[in-house]
Coordinates of C-alpha atoms in Angstrom, one line a residue:
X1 CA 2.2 9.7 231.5
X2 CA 2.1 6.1 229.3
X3 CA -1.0 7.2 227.7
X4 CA 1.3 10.7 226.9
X5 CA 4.2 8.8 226.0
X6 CA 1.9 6.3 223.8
X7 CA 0.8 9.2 221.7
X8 CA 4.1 10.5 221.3
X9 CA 5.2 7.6 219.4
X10 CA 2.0 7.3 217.8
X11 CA 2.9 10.5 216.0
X12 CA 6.4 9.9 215.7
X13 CA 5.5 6.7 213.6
X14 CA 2.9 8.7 211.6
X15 CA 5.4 11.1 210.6
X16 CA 8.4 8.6 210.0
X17 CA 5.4 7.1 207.0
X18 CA 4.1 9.6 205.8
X19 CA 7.8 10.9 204.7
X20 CA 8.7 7.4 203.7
X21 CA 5.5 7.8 201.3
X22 CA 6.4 11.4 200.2
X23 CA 7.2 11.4 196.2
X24 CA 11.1 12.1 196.0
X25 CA 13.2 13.8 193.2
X26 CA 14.9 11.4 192.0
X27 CA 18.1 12.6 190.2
X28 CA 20.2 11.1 187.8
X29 CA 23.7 11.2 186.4
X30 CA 24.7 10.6 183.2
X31 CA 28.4 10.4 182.9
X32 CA 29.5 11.1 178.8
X33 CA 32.9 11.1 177.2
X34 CA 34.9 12.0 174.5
X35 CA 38.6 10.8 173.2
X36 CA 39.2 14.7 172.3
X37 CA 40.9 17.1 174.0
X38 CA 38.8 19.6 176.3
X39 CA 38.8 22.9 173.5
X40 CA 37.4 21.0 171.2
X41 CA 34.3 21.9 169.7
X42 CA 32.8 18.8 171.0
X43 CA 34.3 19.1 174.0
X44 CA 33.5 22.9 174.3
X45 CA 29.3 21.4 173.4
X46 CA 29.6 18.6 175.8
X47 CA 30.5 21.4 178.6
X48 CA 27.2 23.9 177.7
X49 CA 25.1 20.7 176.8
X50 CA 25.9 20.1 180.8
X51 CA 25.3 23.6 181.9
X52 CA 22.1 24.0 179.9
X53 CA 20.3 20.5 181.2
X54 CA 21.4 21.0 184.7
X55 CA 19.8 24.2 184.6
X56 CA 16.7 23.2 183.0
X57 CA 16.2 20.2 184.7
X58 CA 16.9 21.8 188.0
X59 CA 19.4 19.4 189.0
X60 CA 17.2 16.1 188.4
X61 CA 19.6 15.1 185.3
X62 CA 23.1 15.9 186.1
X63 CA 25.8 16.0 183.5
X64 CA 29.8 14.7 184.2
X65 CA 32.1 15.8 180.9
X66 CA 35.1 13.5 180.5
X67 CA 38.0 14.4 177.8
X68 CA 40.9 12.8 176.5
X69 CA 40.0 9.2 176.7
X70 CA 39.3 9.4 180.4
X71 CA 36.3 6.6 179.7
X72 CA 38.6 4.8 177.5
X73 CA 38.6 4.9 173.4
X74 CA 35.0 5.2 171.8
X75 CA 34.6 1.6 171.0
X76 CA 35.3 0.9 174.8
X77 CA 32.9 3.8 175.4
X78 CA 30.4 2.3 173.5
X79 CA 30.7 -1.3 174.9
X80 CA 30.5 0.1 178.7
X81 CA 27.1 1.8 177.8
X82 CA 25.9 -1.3 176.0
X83 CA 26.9 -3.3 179.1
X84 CA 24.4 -1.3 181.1
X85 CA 27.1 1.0 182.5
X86 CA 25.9 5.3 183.1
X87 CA 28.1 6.3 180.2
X88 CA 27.5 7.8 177.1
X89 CA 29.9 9.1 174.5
X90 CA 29.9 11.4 170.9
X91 CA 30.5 9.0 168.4
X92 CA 30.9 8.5 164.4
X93 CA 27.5 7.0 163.2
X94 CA 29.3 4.3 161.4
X95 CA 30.0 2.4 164.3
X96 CA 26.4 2.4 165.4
X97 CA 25.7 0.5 161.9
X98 CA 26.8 -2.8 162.8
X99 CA 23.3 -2.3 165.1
X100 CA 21.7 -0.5 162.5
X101 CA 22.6 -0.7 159.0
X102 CA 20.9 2.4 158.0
X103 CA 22.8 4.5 159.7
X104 CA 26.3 4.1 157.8
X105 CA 24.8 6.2 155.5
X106 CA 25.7 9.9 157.2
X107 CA 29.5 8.5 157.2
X108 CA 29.1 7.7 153.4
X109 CA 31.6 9.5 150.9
X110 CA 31.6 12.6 149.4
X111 CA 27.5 12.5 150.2
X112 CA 26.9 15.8 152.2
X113 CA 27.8 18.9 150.9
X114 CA 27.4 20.9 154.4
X115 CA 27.1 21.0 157.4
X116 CA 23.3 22.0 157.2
X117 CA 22.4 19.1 154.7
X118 CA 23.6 16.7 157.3
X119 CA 21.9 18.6 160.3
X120 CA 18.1 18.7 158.4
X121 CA 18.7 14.7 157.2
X122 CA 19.7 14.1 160.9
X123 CA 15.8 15.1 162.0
X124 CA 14.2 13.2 159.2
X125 CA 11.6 10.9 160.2
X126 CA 13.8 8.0 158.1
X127 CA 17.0 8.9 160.1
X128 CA 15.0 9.0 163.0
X129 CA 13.3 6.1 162.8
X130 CA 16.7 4.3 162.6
X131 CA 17.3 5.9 165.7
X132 CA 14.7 4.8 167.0
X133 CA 15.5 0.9 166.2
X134 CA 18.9 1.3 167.9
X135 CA 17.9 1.7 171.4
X136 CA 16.2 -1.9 170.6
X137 CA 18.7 -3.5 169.0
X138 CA 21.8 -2.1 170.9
X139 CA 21.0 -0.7 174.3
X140 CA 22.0 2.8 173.3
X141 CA 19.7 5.5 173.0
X142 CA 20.8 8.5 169.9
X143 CA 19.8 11.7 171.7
X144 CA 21.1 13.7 168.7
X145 CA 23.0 13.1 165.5
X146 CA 24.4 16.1 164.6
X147 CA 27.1 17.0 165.8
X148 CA 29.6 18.2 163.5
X149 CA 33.2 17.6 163.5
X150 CA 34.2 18.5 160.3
X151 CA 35.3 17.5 156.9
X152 CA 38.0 14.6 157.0
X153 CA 41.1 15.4 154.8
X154 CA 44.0 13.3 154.5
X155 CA 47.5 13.2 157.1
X156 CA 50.6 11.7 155.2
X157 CA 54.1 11.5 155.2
X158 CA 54.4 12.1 150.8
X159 CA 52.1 14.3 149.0
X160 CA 49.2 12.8 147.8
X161 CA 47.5 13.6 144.2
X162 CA 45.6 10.8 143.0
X163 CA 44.0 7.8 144.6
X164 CA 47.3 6.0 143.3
X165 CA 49.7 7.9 145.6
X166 CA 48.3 5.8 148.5
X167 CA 49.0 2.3 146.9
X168 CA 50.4 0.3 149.9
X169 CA 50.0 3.6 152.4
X170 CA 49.0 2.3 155.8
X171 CA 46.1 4.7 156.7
X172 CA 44.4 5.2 160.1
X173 CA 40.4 5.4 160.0
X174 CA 37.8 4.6 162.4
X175 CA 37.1 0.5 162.8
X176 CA 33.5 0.3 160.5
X177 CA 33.0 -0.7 157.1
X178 CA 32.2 2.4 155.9
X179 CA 35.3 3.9 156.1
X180 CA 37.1 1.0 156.0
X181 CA 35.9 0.7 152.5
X182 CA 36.2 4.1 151.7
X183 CA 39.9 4.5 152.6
X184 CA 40.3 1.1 150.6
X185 CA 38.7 2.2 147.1
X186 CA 40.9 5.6 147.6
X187 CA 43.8 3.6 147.4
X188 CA 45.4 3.1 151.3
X189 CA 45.2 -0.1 153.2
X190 CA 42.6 1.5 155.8
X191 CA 44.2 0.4 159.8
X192 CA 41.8 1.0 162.0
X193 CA 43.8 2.4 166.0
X194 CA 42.2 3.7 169.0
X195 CA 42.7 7.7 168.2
X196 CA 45.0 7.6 171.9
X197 CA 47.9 6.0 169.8
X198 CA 47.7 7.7 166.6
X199 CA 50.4 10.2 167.3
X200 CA 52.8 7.6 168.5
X201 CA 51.6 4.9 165.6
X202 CA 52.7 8.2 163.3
X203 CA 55.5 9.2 165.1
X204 CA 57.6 5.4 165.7
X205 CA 56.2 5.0 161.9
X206 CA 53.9 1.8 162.6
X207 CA 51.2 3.9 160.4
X208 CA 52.3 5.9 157.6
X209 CA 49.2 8.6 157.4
X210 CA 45.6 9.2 159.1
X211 CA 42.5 11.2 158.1
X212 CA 41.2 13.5 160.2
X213 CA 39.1 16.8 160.7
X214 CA 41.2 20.1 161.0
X215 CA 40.1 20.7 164.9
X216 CA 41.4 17.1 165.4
X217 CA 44.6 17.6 163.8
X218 CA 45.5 20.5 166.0
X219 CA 43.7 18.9 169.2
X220 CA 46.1 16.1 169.2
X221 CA 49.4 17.5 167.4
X222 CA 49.6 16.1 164.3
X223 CA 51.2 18.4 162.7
X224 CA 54.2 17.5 164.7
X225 CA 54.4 13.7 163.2
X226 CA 52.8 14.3 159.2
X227 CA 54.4 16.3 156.4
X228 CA 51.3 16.6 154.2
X229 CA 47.5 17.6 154.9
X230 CA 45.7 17.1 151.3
X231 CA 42.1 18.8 151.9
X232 CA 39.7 15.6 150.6
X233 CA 36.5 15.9 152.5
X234 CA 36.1 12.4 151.9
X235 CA 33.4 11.8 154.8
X236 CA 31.8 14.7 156.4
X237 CA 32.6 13.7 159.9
X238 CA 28.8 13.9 161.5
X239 CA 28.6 12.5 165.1
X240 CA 26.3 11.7 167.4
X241 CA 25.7 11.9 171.4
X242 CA 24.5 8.6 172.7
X243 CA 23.9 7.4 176.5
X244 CA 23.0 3.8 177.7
X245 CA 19.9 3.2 177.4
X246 CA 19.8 2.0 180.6
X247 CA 20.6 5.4 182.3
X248 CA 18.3 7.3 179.6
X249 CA 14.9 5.1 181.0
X250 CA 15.6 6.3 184.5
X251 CA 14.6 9.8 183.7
X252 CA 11.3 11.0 183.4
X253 CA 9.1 11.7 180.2
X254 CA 9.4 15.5 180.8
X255 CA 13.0 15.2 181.7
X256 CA 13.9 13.2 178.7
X257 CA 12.3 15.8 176.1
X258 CA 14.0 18.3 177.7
X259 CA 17.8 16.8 177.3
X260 CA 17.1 15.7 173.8
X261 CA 16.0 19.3 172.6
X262 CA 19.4 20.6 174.3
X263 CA 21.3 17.4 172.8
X264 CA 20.0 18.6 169.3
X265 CA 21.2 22.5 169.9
X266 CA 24.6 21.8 171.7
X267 CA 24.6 19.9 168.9
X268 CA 24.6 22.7 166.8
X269 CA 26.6 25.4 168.9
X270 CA 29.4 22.5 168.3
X271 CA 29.1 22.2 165.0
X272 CA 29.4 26.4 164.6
X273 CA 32.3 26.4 166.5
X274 CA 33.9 23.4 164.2
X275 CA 32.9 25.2 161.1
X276 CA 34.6 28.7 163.0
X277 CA 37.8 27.1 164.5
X278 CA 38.3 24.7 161.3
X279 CA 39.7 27.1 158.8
X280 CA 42.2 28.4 161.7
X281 CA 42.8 25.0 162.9
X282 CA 44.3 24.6 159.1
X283 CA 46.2 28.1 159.3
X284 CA 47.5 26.9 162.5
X285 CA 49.2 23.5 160.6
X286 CA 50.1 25.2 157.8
X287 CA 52.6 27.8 159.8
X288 CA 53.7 24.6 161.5
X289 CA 55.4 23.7 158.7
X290 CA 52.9 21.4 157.4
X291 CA 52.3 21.3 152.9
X292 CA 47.7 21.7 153.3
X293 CA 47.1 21.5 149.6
X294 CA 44.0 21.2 147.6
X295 CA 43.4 18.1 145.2
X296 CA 41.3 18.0 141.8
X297 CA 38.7 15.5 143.8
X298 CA 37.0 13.9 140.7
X299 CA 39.4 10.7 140.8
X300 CA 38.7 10.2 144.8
X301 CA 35.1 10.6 143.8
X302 CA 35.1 8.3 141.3
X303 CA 37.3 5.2 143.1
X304 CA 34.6 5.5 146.1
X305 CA 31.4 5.4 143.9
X306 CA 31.6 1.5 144.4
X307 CA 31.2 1.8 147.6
X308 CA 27.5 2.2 148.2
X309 CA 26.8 -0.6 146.3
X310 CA 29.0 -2.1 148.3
X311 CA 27.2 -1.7 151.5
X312 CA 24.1 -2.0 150.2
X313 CA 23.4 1.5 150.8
X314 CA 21.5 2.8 147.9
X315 CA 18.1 2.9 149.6
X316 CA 19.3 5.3 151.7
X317 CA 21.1 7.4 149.3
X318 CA 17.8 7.8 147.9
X319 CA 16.0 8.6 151.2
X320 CA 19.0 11.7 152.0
X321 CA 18.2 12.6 148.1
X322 CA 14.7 13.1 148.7
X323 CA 15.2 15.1 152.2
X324 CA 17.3 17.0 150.6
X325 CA 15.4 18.0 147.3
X326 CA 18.0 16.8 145.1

């Protein structure tokens, strides 16, 4: 009966290793956010990019979509991934330049035409090269760069015809010296907010206009606290998805290819659906009671041409030239 019960728990032990030593799925989270509001385009890609990994991975990368801030503003997004925090966010390129230099260029004035200029610079070995540098300088890895929000277009209070009807205006625009300087050679005194408090900055009239893509403007109501939408396009607003790094090197090889690939065509179902929704996101303000005129943009064009200079950011005017055949 000992030798019996010996051999029992001879096996038992056997088993209890050999399933300790068994190769186990390890699944992962990533956990990404956005400051817009659920039907937004970006929030509308975040939702399939989700579906689409989960269901390619099976269930070994898992995908939680927060909207409306829920992670905090970008910058705060940003910082928490850099921090070594699972969290990941779509965000303007420009504030990834204070990493990266190069990369201030696909927020640069009046420089892409399209949508589709941006989206085949974007997967250029220069751009991703740069990409490539910012996991090492930043902690954040890019897992795509274009997606597409839209072109930005000016939200004031007085209509705007010239760069010198927005002497003294205080101007909302994202906190990076690419739009910082851009918004100063049109003419405003660029503030840069957490987008959260724009409509209440607006409204209690601590800012006196924005700039913002048409989605945007309807996602979070302006139309209820501007008079004016002046159609600029001043920046082509190009984001793009990034995750800590941190999170990203716990998934495997096989995994990571995968998500990217679905980062770079969620990407572009977002980007559709901005281009789509856009035009009716502008209908939708103008029956608001909202003035959305056009503008002769040959003076904007001209106070911003300093601005590359500026930056230092002819090098890579040159590289999107030669990308693009021009």
């Amino acid at each position: 009966m000992k030798t019996l019960m010996r051999s029992l728990g001879l096996c038992a032990a056997v088993m209890t290793m050999c399933a300790g030593s068994a190769p186990a799925v390890a699944e992962t989270m990533l956990r990404i956010g956005t400051v817009l509001a659920p039907m937004d385009p970006m929030g509308q890609g975040l939702e399939k990019f989700k579906a689409e990994v989960e269901a390619a991975t099976k269930g070994e990368v898992r995908i939680e979509v927060f909207h409306n801030s829920q992670l905090g503003d970008t910058t705060e997004m940003i910082d928490q991934a850099r921090a070594g925090a699972n969290v990941g966010t779509v965000t303007d390129v420009a504030r990834l330049s204070s990493f990266v230099p190069s990369l201030a260029i696909m927020s640069a004035p009046f420089l892409f035409d399209t949508y589709e200029q941006a989206d085949t610079f974007a997967l250029s070995a220069d751009y991703l090269a740069w990409g490539d540098a910012l996991k090492e300088k930043s902690g954040l890895m890019m897992l795509a760069s274009n997606w597409y929000q839209g072109p930005r277009h000016l939200l004031t209070q007085k209509p705007v015809s010239t760069p010198a009807d927005l002497a003294g205006v205080r101007m909302r625009t994202i906190g990076a010296p690419v739009w910082i300087e851009t918004i100063r050679a049109m003419g405003a005194e660029p503030t840069p907010m957490a987008w959260g408090e724009v409509y209440s900055a607006l409204q209690l009239g601590a800012l006196d206009a924005a700039e913002a893509q048409p989605t945007a403007i309807t996602g979070a109501k302006l139309y209820e606290v501007v008079k004016n939408v002046t159609k600029t396009g001043h920046i082509q607003l190009v984001t793009a998805l990034v995750v800590s790094a941190e999170a990203w090197d716990q998934i495997s090889p096989e995994n990571q290819a995968i998500v990217r690939d679905l980062a770079v065509e969620s990407g572009r179902y977002a980007s559709r659906l901005t281009i789509e929704l856009g035009e009716k996101s502008l209908a939708d303000v103008a029956a608001s009671g909202v003035s959305v005129s056009d503008v002769d943009l040959a003076p904007f064009k001209s106070a911003v041409a300093g601005v590359y200079d500026m930056l230092n950011l002819n090098a890579e005017v040159a590289s999107v030239n030669k990308v693009l055949g021009r």
